[in-house]
């Protein structure tokens, strides 16, 4: 029997150690894989690995676990939950054939929806490595995933935003002013989500109460989330806090998640606790997850795999808990993992494609750190490409500069740009609220009102001491 990962090209023979090695060597170049020592040594080796990968049957991913089954609960989740019936229509294909099929007219939104339970993250990661950027965009756009809590997110032709009013000292007035600013730009339909500067239960409850008061006072059809550790949210629920969504950063291996301080049972307990509160009005998706290429490597929990494959495995964790929102914080970890704008753009499109193909309401924190070889023009490019690809939501930050987390992302007005140029709309319930509150004078064109809406005048004055919009 021939070596399954040996490839003959002209007079040369290339050998790869195992399936994980083929995947790593076939991955488009990025700094994290070079750091881990798993990247192809040359462009030639990368192309040969891609050619080898294209000939591997999809079925092999069900028989060759990249992370040992007995050592990893994420692997067990993936393999034990695989739906052979849903997989049957593509079970005869190789990875290369699967790419061609996904790009064909046979892969309609309805067909892709039925296929989701039959796909593993490793299959999806593998096919992404054979795709150009336009391929990732085309297939992702065909994947339609809608979720709901107090509004409906992810409908075709819509783009939502997370309003992120972080403050370096968790100052209530500063956070409230940022919330009002974002609402006036039409941001916040995905979630009003705060990263607490002080991550403890009492501070989290204080912030939860603040955002809940704003939502209730103005009857905003959206949801709140304080992005504290899942165990803090569980304790907050026990203390009667107004919890809408449960947040947790997740990874693609058990060891990564252990380094984050949780396991799958913890997520299940938290989801059940949030569901018991019955705070949703149009749906019961109560989980919010964030991911990012490089998290497994930074925790030394990648098992020799490339960072994009580990990232795709994190989506299996997310999928198991029916989330309202999932987003890749694509450039946040730093240039050690994604060096420049080109690598960040590629990773963002890969993550969006893989998440959507697996059935997730996939958004993106389009971002970079100040020491990366990237700038806001790179983020404009990725924002536009993701908008075309049908991205579910993006971030909205005052001035695109998060003054608490100290990184660069997308601003309130970036969402206006994307909606206008691509003809996208907020969540329908939120759009009706924007019109009712006279925040947008022309809802069709998403033009903010020239004057501060009457309903917000007293609130803004009480926070800032001014009644004008300055």
PDB file of N, CA, C and O in Angstrom, residues 303-340:
ATOM      1  N   UNK A 303      -1.556  20.980  19.537  1.00  0.00           N
ATOM      2  CA  UNK A 303      -1.292  19.592  19.140  1.00  0.00           C
ATOM      3  C   UNK A 303      -0.575  19.506  17.794  1.00  0.00           C
ATOM      4  O   UNK A 303      -0.811  18.564  17.021  1.00  0.00           O
ATOM      5  N   UNK A 304       0.256  20.482  17.477  1.00  0.00           N
ATOM      6  CA  UNK A 304       1.001  20.453  16.227  1.00  0.00           C
ATOM      7  C   UNK A 304       0.206  20.828  14.998  1.00  0.00           C
ATOM      8  O   UNK A 304       0.702  20.690  13.871  1.00  0.00           O
ATOM      9  N   UNK A 305      -1.014  21.303  15.180  1.00  0.00           N
ATOM     10  CA  UNK A 305      -1.864  21.675  14.051  1.00  0.00           C
ATOM     11  C   UNK A 305      -1.648  23.139  13.680  1.00  0.00           C
ATOM     12  O   UNK A 305      -1.200  23.952  14.491  1.00  0.00           O
ATOM     13  N   UNK A 306      -2.027  23.480  12.456  1.00  0.00           N
ATOM     14  CA  UNK A 306      -1.987  24.880  12.051  1.00  0.00           C
ATOM     15  C   UNK A 306      -3.116  25.648  12.733  1.00  0.00           C
ATOM     16  O   UNK A 306      -4.117  25.074  13.169  1.00  0.00           O
ATOM     17  N   UNK A 307      -2.949  26.967  12.833  1.00  0.00           N
ATOM     18  CA  UNK A 307      -3.875  27.754  13.645  1.00  0.00           C
ATOM     19  C   UNK A 307      -5.255  27.869  13.006  1.00  0.00           C
ATOM     20  O   UNK A 307      -6.255  27.979  13.714  1.00  0.00           O
ATOM     21  N   UNK A 308      -5.340  27.813  11.695  1.00  0.00           N
ATOM     22  CA  UNK A 308      -6.654  27.933  11.063  1.00  0.00           C
ATOM     23  C   UNK A 308      -7.496  26.673  11.266  1.00  0.00           C
ATOM     24  O   UNK A 308      -8.707  26.750  11.462  1.00  0.00           O
ATOM     25  N   UNK A 309      -6.859  25.509  11.251  1.00  0.00           N
ATOM     26  CA  UNK A 309      -7.592  24.275  11.539  1.00  0.00           C
ATOM     27  C   UNK A 309      -8.074  24.257  12.983  1.00  0.00           C
ATOM     28  O   UNK A 309      -9.214  23.857  13.266  1.00  0.00           O
ATOM     29  N   UNK A 310      -7.224  24.697  13.905  1.00  0.00           N
ATOM     30  CA  UNK A 310      -7.663  24.799  15.303  1.00  0.00           C
ATOM     31  C   UNK A 310      -8.836  25.763  15.437  1.00  0.00           C
ATOM     32  O   UNK A 310      -9.785  25.503  16.194  1.00  0.00           O
ATOM     33  N   UNK A 311      -8.776  26.861  14.709  1.00  0.00           N
ATOM     34  CA  UNK A 311      -9.874  27.833  14.746  1.00  0.00           C
ATOM     35  C   UNK A 311     -11.179  27.212  14.277  1.00  0.00           C
ATOM     36  O   UNK A 311     -12.235  27.393  14.901  1.00  0.00           O
ATOM     37  N   UNK A 312     -11.136  26.464  13.180  1.00  0.00           N
ATOM     38  CA  UNK A 312     -12.355  25.833  12.685  1.00  0.00           C
ATOM     39  C   UNK A 312     -12.935  24.863  13.700  1.00  0.00           C
ATOM     40  O   UNK A 312     -14.155  24.733  13.836  1.00  0.00           O
ATOM     41  N   UNK A 313     -12.077  24.168  14.432  1.00  0.00           N
ATOM     42  CA  UNK A 313     -12.571  23.248  15.462  1.00  0.00           C
ATOM     43  C   UNK A 313     -13.306  23.989  16.581  1.00  0.00           C
ATOM     44  O   UNK A 313     -14.218  23.434  17.201  1.00  0.00           O
ATOM     45  N   UNK A 314     -12.930  25.232  16.831  1.00  0.00           N
ATOM     46  CA  UNK A 314     -13.661  26.011  17.832  1.00  0.00           C
ATOM     47  C   UNK A 314     -15.121  26.203  17.417  1.00  0.00           C
ATOM     48  O   UNK A 314     -16.006  26.348  18.269  1.00  0.00           O
ATOM     49  N   UNK A 315     -15.370  26.208  16.121  1.00  0.00           N
ATOM     50  CA  UNK A 315     -16.744  26.402  15.649  1.00  0.00           C
ATOM     51  C   UNK A 315     -17.625  25.197  15.960  1.00  0.00           C
ATOM     52  O   UNK A 315     -18.849  25.330  16.049  1.00  0.00           O
ATOM     53  N   UNK A 316     -17.014  24.024  16.125  1.00  0.00           N
ATOM     54  CA  UNK A 316     -17.792  22.859  16.575  1.00  0.00           C
ATOM     55  C   UNK A 316     -18.284  23.067  17.997  1.00  0.00           C
ATOM     56  O   UNK A 316     -19.412  22.676  18.343  1.00  0.00           O
ATOM     57  N   UNK A 317     -17.447  23.684  18.826  1.00  0.00           N
ATOM     58  CA  UNK A 317     -17.868  24.012  20.189  1.00  0.00           C
ATOM     59  C   UNK A 317     -19.035  24.994  20.140  1.00  0.00           C
ATOM     60  O   UNK A 317     -20.064  24.792  20.808  1.00  0.00           O
ATOM     61  N   UNK A 318     -18.896  26.039  19.359  1.00  0.00           N
ATOM     62  CA  UNK A 318     -19.962  27.042  19.270  1.00  0.00           C
ATOM     63  C   UNK A 318     -21.256  26.429  18.757  1.00  0.00           C
ATOM     64  O   UNK A 318     -22.339  26.684  19.298  1.00  0.00           O
ATOM     65  N   UNK A 319     -21.153  25.605  17.720  1.00  0.00           N
ATOM     66  CA  UNK A 319     -22.345  25.039  17.088  1.00  0.00           C
ATOM     67  C   UNK A 319     -23.164  24.196  18.057  1.00  0.00           C
ATOM     68  O   UNK A 319     -24.393  24.124  17.947  1.00  0.00           O
ATOM     69  N   UNK A 320     -22.498  23.586  19.018  1.00  0.00           N
ATOM     70  CA  UNK A 320     -23.184  22.691  19.955  1.00  0.00           C
ATOM     71  C   UNK A 320     -24.115  23.432  20.905  1.00  0.00           C
ATOM     72  O   UNK A 320     -24.957  22.799  21.559  1.00  0.00           O
ATOM     73  N   UNK A 321     -24.004  24.772  20.984  1.00  0.00           N
ATOM     74  CA  UNK A 321     -24.769  25.511  21.991  1.00  0.00           C
ATOM     75  C   UNK A 321     -25.680  26.578  21.383  1.00  0.00           C
ATOM     76  O   UNK A 321     -26.110  27.497  22.070  1.00  0.00           O
ATOM     77  N   UNK A 322     -25.992  26.450  20.101  1.00  0.00           N
ATOM     78  CA  UNK A 322     -26.999  27.298  19.428  1.00  0.00           C
ATOM     79  C   UNK A 322     -26.830  28.780  19.757  1.00  0.00           C
ATOM     80  O   UNK A 322     -27.736  29.415  20.308  1.00  0.00           O
ATOM     81  N   UNK A 323     -25.706  29.376  19.403  1.00  0.00           N
ATOM     82  CA  UNK A 323     -25.461  30.767  19.804  1.00  0.00           C
ATOM     83  C   UNK A 323     -26.267  31.779  18.998  1.00  0.00           C
ATOM     84  O   UNK A 323     -26.670  31.515  17.854  1.00  0.00           O
ATOM     85  N   UNK A 324     -26.478  32.937  19.602  1.00  0.00           N
ATOM     86  CA  UNK A 324     -27.035  34.073  18.874  1.00  0.00           C
ATOM     87  C   UNK A 324     -25.969  34.694  17.990  1.00  0.00           C
ATOM     88  O   UNK A 324     -26.239  35.098  16.861  1.00  0.00           O
ATOM     89  N   UNK A 325     -24.733  34.757  18.507  1.00  0.00           N
ATOM     90  CA  UNK A 325     -23.630  35.446  17.837  1.00  0.00           C
ATOM     91  C   UNK A 325     -22.333  34.671  18.031  1.00  0.00           C
ATOM     92  O   UNK A 325     -22.082  34.133  19.107  1.00  0.00           O
ATOM     93  N   UNK A 326     -21.523  34.654  16.974  1.00  0.00           N
ATOM     94  CA  UNK A 326     -20.145  34.167  17.051  1.00  0.00           C
ATOM     95  C   UNK A 326     -19.303  35.131  16.240  1.00  0.00           C
ATOM     96  O   UNK A 326     -19.693  35.509  15.135  1.00  0.00           O
ATOM     97  N   UNK A 327     -18.171  35.552  16.773  1.00  0.00           N
ATOM     98  CA  UNK A 327     -17.277  36.339  15.925  1.00  0.00           C
ATOM     99  C   UNK A 327     -15.823  36.008  16.166  1.00  0.00           C
ATOM    100  O   UNK A 327     -15.408  35.673  17.274  1.00  0.00           O
ATOM    101  N   UNK A 328     -15.080  36.041  15.082  1.00  0.00           N
ATOM    102  CA  UNK A 328     -13.639  35.919  15.145  1.00  0.00           C
ATOM    103  C   UNK A 328     -13.046  37.301  15.367  1.00  0.00           C
ATOM    104  O   UNK A 328     -13.356  38.250  14.647  1.00  0.00           O
ATOM    105  N   UNK A 329     -12.226  37.433  16.402  1.00  0.00           N
ATOM    106  CA  UNK A 329     -11.538  38.695  16.682  1.00  0.00           C
ATOM    107  C   UNK A 329     -10.213  38.610  15.923  1.00  0.00           C
ATOM    108  O   UNK A 329      -9.174  38.311  16.481  1.00  0.00           O
ATOM    109  N   UNK A 330     -10.278  38.896  14.633  1.00  0.00           N
ATOM    110  CA  UNK A 330      -9.327  38.319  13.692  1.00  0.00           C
ATOM    111  C   UNK A 330      -7.884  38.770  13.900  1.00  0.00           C
ATOM    112  O   UNK A 330      -6.965  37.976  13.814  1.00  0.00           O
ATOM    113  N   UNK A 331      -7.637  40.037  14.173  1.00  0.00           N
ATOM    114  CA  UNK A 331      -6.260  40.505  14.290  1.00  0.00           C
ATOM    115  C   UNK A 331      -5.851  40.885  15.693  1.00  0.00           C
ATOM    116  O   UNK A 331      -4.828  41.543  15.891  1.00  0.00           O
ATOM    117  N   UNK A 332      -6.621  40.459  16.681  1.00  0.00           N
ATOM    118  CA  UNK A 332      -6.447  40.960  18.043  1.00  0.00           C
ATOM    119  C   UNK A 332      -5.212  40.399  18.742  1.00  0.00           C
ATOM    120  O   UNK A 332      -4.585  41.081  19.548  1.00  0.00           O
ATOM    121  N   UNK A 333      -4.841  39.146  18.463  1.00  0.00           N
ATOM    122  CA  UNK A 333      -3.756  38.529  19.228  1.00  0.00           C
ATOM    123  C   UNK A 333      -2.416  39.154  18.851  1.00  0.00           C
ATOM    124  O   UNK A 333      -1.523  39.255  19.682  1.00  0.00           O
ATOM    125  N   UNK A 334      -2.274  39.578  17.593  1.00  0.00           N
ATOM    126  CA  UNK A 334      -1.077  40.311  17.227  1.00  0.00           C
ATOM    127  C   UNK A 334      -0.320  39.739  16.052  1.00  0.00           C
ATOM    128  O   UNK A 334      -0.663  38.668  15.521  1.00  0.00           O
ATOM    129  N   UNK A 335       0.737  40.441  15.614  1.00  0.00           N
ATOM    130  CA  UNK A 335       1.471  40.048  14.409  1.00  0.00           C
ATOM    131  C   UNK A 335       2.258  38.756  14.562  1.00  0.00           C
ATOM    132  O   UNK A 335       2.726  38.219  13.558  1.00  0.00           O
ATOM    133  N   UNK A 336       2.414  38.251  15.771  1.00  0.00           N
ATOM    134  CA  UNK A 336       3.044  36.944  15.930  1.00  0.00           C
ATOM    135  C   UNK A 336       2.211  35.840  15.274  1.00  0.00           C
ATOM    136  O   UNK A 336       2.738  34.768  14.943  1.00  0.00           O
ATOM    137  N   UNK A 337       0.926  36.096  15.082  1.00  0.00           N
ATOM    138  CA  UNK A 337       0.012  35.087  14.549  1.00  0.00           C
ATOM    139  C   UNK A 337      -0.512  35.462  13.168  1.00  0.00           C
ATOM    140  O   UNK A 337      -0.658  34.599  12.301  1.00  0.00           O
ATOM    141  N   UNK A 338      -0.827  36.742  12.963  1.00  0.00           N
ATOM    142  CA  UNK A 338      -1.200  37.273  11.649  1.00  0.00           C
ATOM    143  C   UNK A 338      -0.400  38.555  11.473  1.00  0.00           C
ATOM    144  O   UNK A 338      -0.682  39.558  12.119  1.00  0.00           O
ATOM    145  N   UNK A 339       0.596  38.508  10.596  1.00  0.00           N
ATOM    146  CA  UNK A 339       1.633  39.528  10.593  1.00  0.00           C
ATOM    147  C   UNK A 339       1.179  40.873  10.040  1.00  0.00           C
ATOM    148  O   UNK A 339       1.508  41.922  10.588  1.00  0.00           O
ATOM    149  N   UNK A 340       0.441  40.846   8.937  1.00  0.00           N
ATOM    150  CA  UNK A 340       0.137  42.100   8.248  1.00  0.00           C
ATOM    151  C   UNK A 340      -1.293  42.107   7.728  1.00  0.00           C
ATOM    152  O   UNK A 340      -2.067  41.170   7.971  1.00  0.00           O
TER     153      UNK A 340
END
